[in-house]
Amino acid sequence: MLTSLQNPLVKQLRKLHRAKERREQQLFLLEGTHLIEEACAVGVALNTVCYTEHWQQNHESLWQKIQARSSRIELVSPEVLKAIATTVEPDGIVATVDRFHTQPVQFTKLGLVLETIQDPGNLGTIIRTAAAAGVEGLWLSADCVDLESPKVLRSSSGQWFRLPMSTSDLRTDILKAKQQGMQVIATVPSATQTYWEIDFTQPSLVLMGNEGAGLSDELIELADIQVTIPLAPGVESLNVAIATALILYEARRQQEKI
């Protein structure tokens, strides 16, 4: 059992709390039973797994799966596990996974583009919603919050593994999507059309912008259509994750009628 916070492995894993270290080590942390269950369900290989004795005793079925797909397994004390995890009260298991969201994402029916999303809770919630709404994938600008942030992973409720995602040169990729026949829809507060007036039965790419500033002028200019979400008097805006959910589910509603 690892009991020392000075152990080299423990020090290495604690560094993964920082985005810079995740990039340099090409690893990120999975914290908690649910995320590790979801990773195993879609065949993700686990690098190093640290677990407590109490956790193992209560998760025998998952333990068997972990043993079959992990490169290194370490029994650790509760104190060590708490030091490795970013959560205040970890549930007894933490693993590392190779960074892998670098593959190209292609859209044919419904895609989502996110520009400069800064809050990890928002990004994780959008990922969860996009997966539930049947979005084919997600493009993110390079200045979005780190995709492998522990809070992004937790907020996605495991759907992080089920949605193709990549950091993208948004202008270049949006132009390519337009050439391939996708309509590009920008969410803009000053637009005159509401989102439910749009024909989402056509292949569509939805653009959502920063929590405070919205979409950049550069991306707005690329859009074929600008839409808004009506708000009651005195309400300035909606949370970006909520706004995204409204638009994606309207798209799904229309597409299911085809």
Coordinates of C-alpha atoms in Angstrom, one line a residue:
M1 CA 0.0 0.0 0.0
L2 CA 1.3 3.5 -0.9
T3 CA 1.0 5.7 2.2
S4 CA 3.5 8.4 1.6
L5 CA 2.7 11.7 -0.1
Q6 CA 6.3 11.9 -1.1
N7 CA 6.1 8.8 -3.3
P8 CA 7.2 9.7 -6.8
L9 CA 4.0 8.3 -8.4
V10 CA 1.9 10.4 -6.0
K11 CA 3.8 13.5 -6.8
Q12 CA 3.4 12.8 -10.5
L13 CA -0.3 12.3 -10.3
R14 CA -0.8 15.4 -8.2
K15 CA 0.8 17.5 -10.9
L16 CA -2.1 16.5 -13.2
H17 CA -4.3 18.9 -11.4
R18 CA -2.8 21.6 -13.7
A19 CA -3.6 21.9 -17.4
K20 CA 0.1 22.6 -18.2
E21 CA 1.2 19.3 -16.7
R22 CA -1.7 17.4 -18.4
R23 CA -0.4 18.6 -21.7
E24 CA 3.3 17.8 -20.9
Q25 CA 2.6 14.4 -19.5
Q26 CA -0.1 13.7 -22.2
L27 CA -2.3 12.3 -19.3
F28 CA -5.3 13.3 -17.4
L29 CA -7.2 12.2 -14.3
L30 CA -10.4 10.2 -14.0
E31 CA -11.9 10.6 -10.6
G32 CA -14.6 8.5 -9.1
T33 CA -16.4 5.2 -9.8
H34 CA -18.9 6.6 -12.4
L35 CA -16.3 8.1 -14.7
I36 CA -14.2 5.0 -14.6
E37 CA -17.3 2.8 -15.3
E38 CA -18.1 5.0 -18.3
A39 CA -14.5 4.8 -19.6
C40 CA -14.5 1.0 -19.3
A41 CA -17.9 0.8 -21.0
V42 CA -16.5 2.4 -24.2
G43 CA -13.2 0.5 -24.1
V44 CA -10.8 3.3 -22.9
A45 CA -7.5 1.9 -21.6
L46 CA -6.6 2.9 -18.1
N47 CA -3.0 3.8 -17.4
T48 CA -2.4 3.9 -13.6
V49 CA -5.2 3.1 -11.2
C50 CA -5.1 4.1 -7.5
Y51 CA -7.7 2.7 -5.2
T52 CA -8.4 2.2 -1.5
E53 CA -9.1 -1.1 0.1
H54 CA -12.6 0.0 1.1
W55 CA -13.4 0.9 -2.5
Q56 CA -12.3 -2.5 -3.8
Q57 CA -14.4 -4.4 -1.3
N58 CA -17.5 -2.5 -2.5
H59 CA -17.0 -2.7 -6.3
E60 CA -15.9 -6.2 -7.1
S61 CA -17.5 -6.3 -10.6
L62 CA -15.8 -3.1 -11.8
W63 CA -12.6 -4.2 -10.1
Q64 CA -12.4 -7.2 -12.4
K65 CA -12.8 -5.0 -15.5
I66 CA -10.2 -2.6 -14.2
Q67 CA -7.7 -5.4 -13.7
A68 CA -8.1 -6.5 -17.3
R69 CA -7.5 -3.1 -18.9
S70 CA -5.0 -1.3 -16.6
S71 CA -1.2 -0.9 -17.1
R72 CA -0.5 -0.3 -13.4
I73 CA -2.7 -0.8 -10.3
E74 CA -1.8 0.6 -6.9
L75 CA -3.5 0.2 -3.5
V76 CA -3.2 3.5 -1.6
S77 CA -4.2 4.8 1.7
P78 CA -7.3 7.1 1.9
E79 CA -5.0 10.0 2.7
V80 CA -2.9 9.4 -0.4
L81 CA -6.0 9.1 -2.6
K82 CA -7.4 12.3 -1.2
A83 CA -4.1 14.0 -2.1
I84 CA -4.2 12.7 -5.7
A85 CA -7.8 13.6 -6.3
T86 CA -9.1 17.2 -7.0
T87 CA -12.5 16.6 -5.3
V88 CA -12.8 17.3 -1.6
E89 CA -14.2 13.9 -0.7
P90 CA -13.1 11.3 -3.4
D91 CA -15.0 8.1 -3.5
G92 CA -12.0 5.8 -3.4
I93 CA -10.6 5.5 -6.9
V94 CA -8.6 7.7 -9.3
A95 CA -7.1 6.7 -12.7
T96 CA -5.0 8.2 -15.4
V97 CA -5.8 8.0 -19.1
D98 CA -3.8 9.0 -22.2
R99 CA -5.0 12.3 -23.8
F100 CA -6.8 11.3 -27.0
H101 CA -9.3 13.9 -28.1
T102 CA -7.2 15.0 -31.1
Q103 CA -9.0 13.1 -33.9
P104 CA -10.8 15.0 -36.7
V105 CA -14.6 15.3 -36.1
Q106 CA -16.8 15.2 -39.2
F107 CA -20.5 16.4 -39.3
T108 CA -23.2 15.3 -41.7
K109 CA -26.4 16.2 -39.8
L110 CA -25.9 18.2 -36.6
G111 CA -22.7 19.6 -35.2
L112 CA -21.8 22.0 -32.4
V113 CA -19.1 24.7 -32.3
L114 CA -18.0 26.3 -29.0
E115 CA -15.9 29.5 -29.0
T116 CA -14.0 30.6 -25.9
I117 CA -16.1 28.8 -23.3
Q118 CA -14.3 29.5 -20.0
D119 CA -16.3 27.8 -17.2
P120 CA -15.5 24.0 -16.9
G121 CA -19.0 23.4 -15.4
N122 CA -20.6 24.9 -18.5
L123 CA -18.4 22.9 -20.9
G124 CA -19.1 19.7 -19.1
T125 CA -22.9 20.3 -19.1
I126 CA -22.8 21.2 -22.8
I127 CA -21.0 18.0 -23.6
R128 CA -23.6 16.0 -21.6
T129 CA -26.5 17.8 -23.3
A130 CA -24.9 17.5 -26.8
A131 CA -24.5 13.7 -26.4
A132 CA -28.1 13.4 -25.1
A133 CA -29.5 15.4 -28.0
G134 CA -27.7 13.3 -30.6
V135 CA -25.1 15.8 -31.8
E136 CA -22.5 14.2 -34.0
G137 CA -19.5 15.9 -32.4
L138 CA -18.0 19.1 -31.0
W139 CA -15.4 21.6 -32.2
L140 CA -13.8 23.9 -29.7
S141 CA -11.6 26.9 -30.1
A142 CA -8.1 26.6 -28.7
D143 CA -8.9 29.2 -26.0
C144 CA -11.7 27.2 -24.4
V145 CA -11.2 25.8 -21.0
D146 CA -9.1 22.6 -20.9
L147 CA -11.1 19.7 -22.2
E148 CA -9.5 17.3 -19.8
S149 CA -10.2 19.5 -16.7
P150 CA -11.5 17.3 -13.9
K151 CA -14.5 19.5 -13.4
V152 CA -15.4 19.3 -17.2
L153 CA -15.2 15.5 -16.9
R154 CA -17.4 15.4 -13.8
S155 CA -20.0 17.9 -15.2
S156 CA -20.3 15.7 -18.3
S157 CA -21.6 12.9 -16.2
G158 CA -19.6 10.4 -18.2
Q159 CA -20.8 11.5 -21.6
W160 CA -17.4 13.0 -22.3
F161 CA -16.3 9.6 -23.6
R162 CA -19.3 9.2 -25.9
L163 CA -19.0 12.5 -27.9
P164 CA -16.3 13.0 -30.6
M165 CA -14.6 16.3 -29.8
S166 CA -11.5 18.2 -31.0
T167 CA -9.8 21.5 -30.7
S168 CA -10.2 23.2 -34.0
D169 CA -9.2 26.1 -36.2
L170 CA -12.8 27.2 -36.2
R171 CA -12.7 29.6 -39.2
T172 CA -11.1 27.0 -41.5
D173 CA -13.3 24.2 -40.4
I174 CA -16.5 26.1 -40.6
L175 CA -15.7 27.2 -44.1
K176 CA -15.1 23.6 -45.1
A177 CA -18.4 22.6 -43.5
K178 CA -20.2 25.3 -45.5
Q179 CA -18.6 24.0 -48.7
Q180 CA -19.9 20.6 -47.8
G181 CA -23.5 21.9 -47.6
M182 CA -24.0 22.6 -43.9
Q183 CA -25.9 25.7 -42.9
V184 CA -24.1 27.6 -40.2
I185 CA -26.3 29.1 -37.4
A186 CA -24.9 31.7 -35.0
T187 CA -26.6 32.6 -31.8
V188 CA -26.7 36.4 -31.5
P189 CA -28.8 38.4 -29.0
S190 CA -29.6 41.1 -31.6
A191 CA -30.9 38.6 -34.2
T192 CA -34.4 39.0 -35.5
Q193 CA -35.2 35.3 -36.0
T194 CA -35.9 33.0 -33.0
Y195 CA -34.2 29.6 -33.0
W196 CA -37.4 27.7 -33.5
E197 CA -38.0 29.4 -36.8
I198 CA -35.0 27.8 -38.4
D199 CA -35.2 24.7 -40.6
F200 CA -33.0 22.2 -38.7
T201 CA -33.9 19.4 -41.0
Q202 CA -31.0 20.6 -43.1
P203 CA -27.5 19.6 -42.1
S204 CA -26.7 22.3 -39.4
L205 CA -23.7 23.6 -37.5
V206 CA -24.6 25.5 -34.4
L207 CA -22.2 28.2 -33.1
M208 CA -22.2 29.1 -29.4
G209 CA -20.0 31.8 -27.9
N210 CA -18.3 32.9 -24.7
E211 CA -20.3 33.3 -21.5
G212 CA -19.9 37.1 -21.4
A213 CA -18.9 38.2 -24.8
G214 CA -20.8 35.8 -27.0
L215 CA -19.5 34.9 -30.5
S216 CA -16.7 36.8 -32.1
D217 CA -17.5 39.0 -35.1
E218 CA -15.3 36.8 -37.2
L219 CA -17.5 33.7 -36.6
I220 CA -20.8 35.7 -36.8
E221 CA -19.7 36.8 -40.3
L222 CA -19.3 33.2 -41.4
A223 CA -22.9 32.3 -40.4
D224 CA -25.7 31.8 -42.9
I225 CA -28.3 32.5 -40.3
Q226 CA -28.4 34.4 -37.0
V227 CA -30.8 33.4 -34.3
T228 CA -31.8 34.6 -30.8
I229 CA -33.6 33.1 -27.8
P230 CA -36.4 35.4 -26.7
L231 CA -36.1 36.7 -23.1
A232 CA -38.7 38.3 -20.8
P233 CA -38.2 42.0 -20.1
G234 CA -35.4 42.6 -17.6
V235 CA -33.6 39.3 -18.2
E236 CA -30.3 40.0 -19.8
S237 CA -29.2 36.6 -20.9
L238 CA -29.3 32.8 -20.4
N239 CA -26.5 30.6 -19.2
V240 CA -24.7 29.3 -22.3
A241 CA -25.3 25.6 -21.3
I242 CA -29.0 26.3 -21.0
A243 CA -29.1 28.2 -24.3
T244 CA -27.3 25.4 -26.1
A245 CA -29.7 22.8 -24.7
L246 CA -32.7 24.8 -26.0
I247 CA -31.3 25.0 -29.5
L248 CA -30.0 21.4 -29.8
Y249 CA -33.3 20.0 -28.6
E250 CA -35.2 22.1 -31.1
A251 CA -32.9 20.7 -33.8
R252 CA -33.5 17.1 -32.5
R253 CA -37.3 17.7 -32.4
Q254 CA -37.3 18.8 -36.1
Q255 CA -35.0 16.1 -37.3
E256 CA -37.0 13.3 -35.6
K257 CA -40.0 14.3 -37.7
I258 CA -38.2 13.6 -41.0

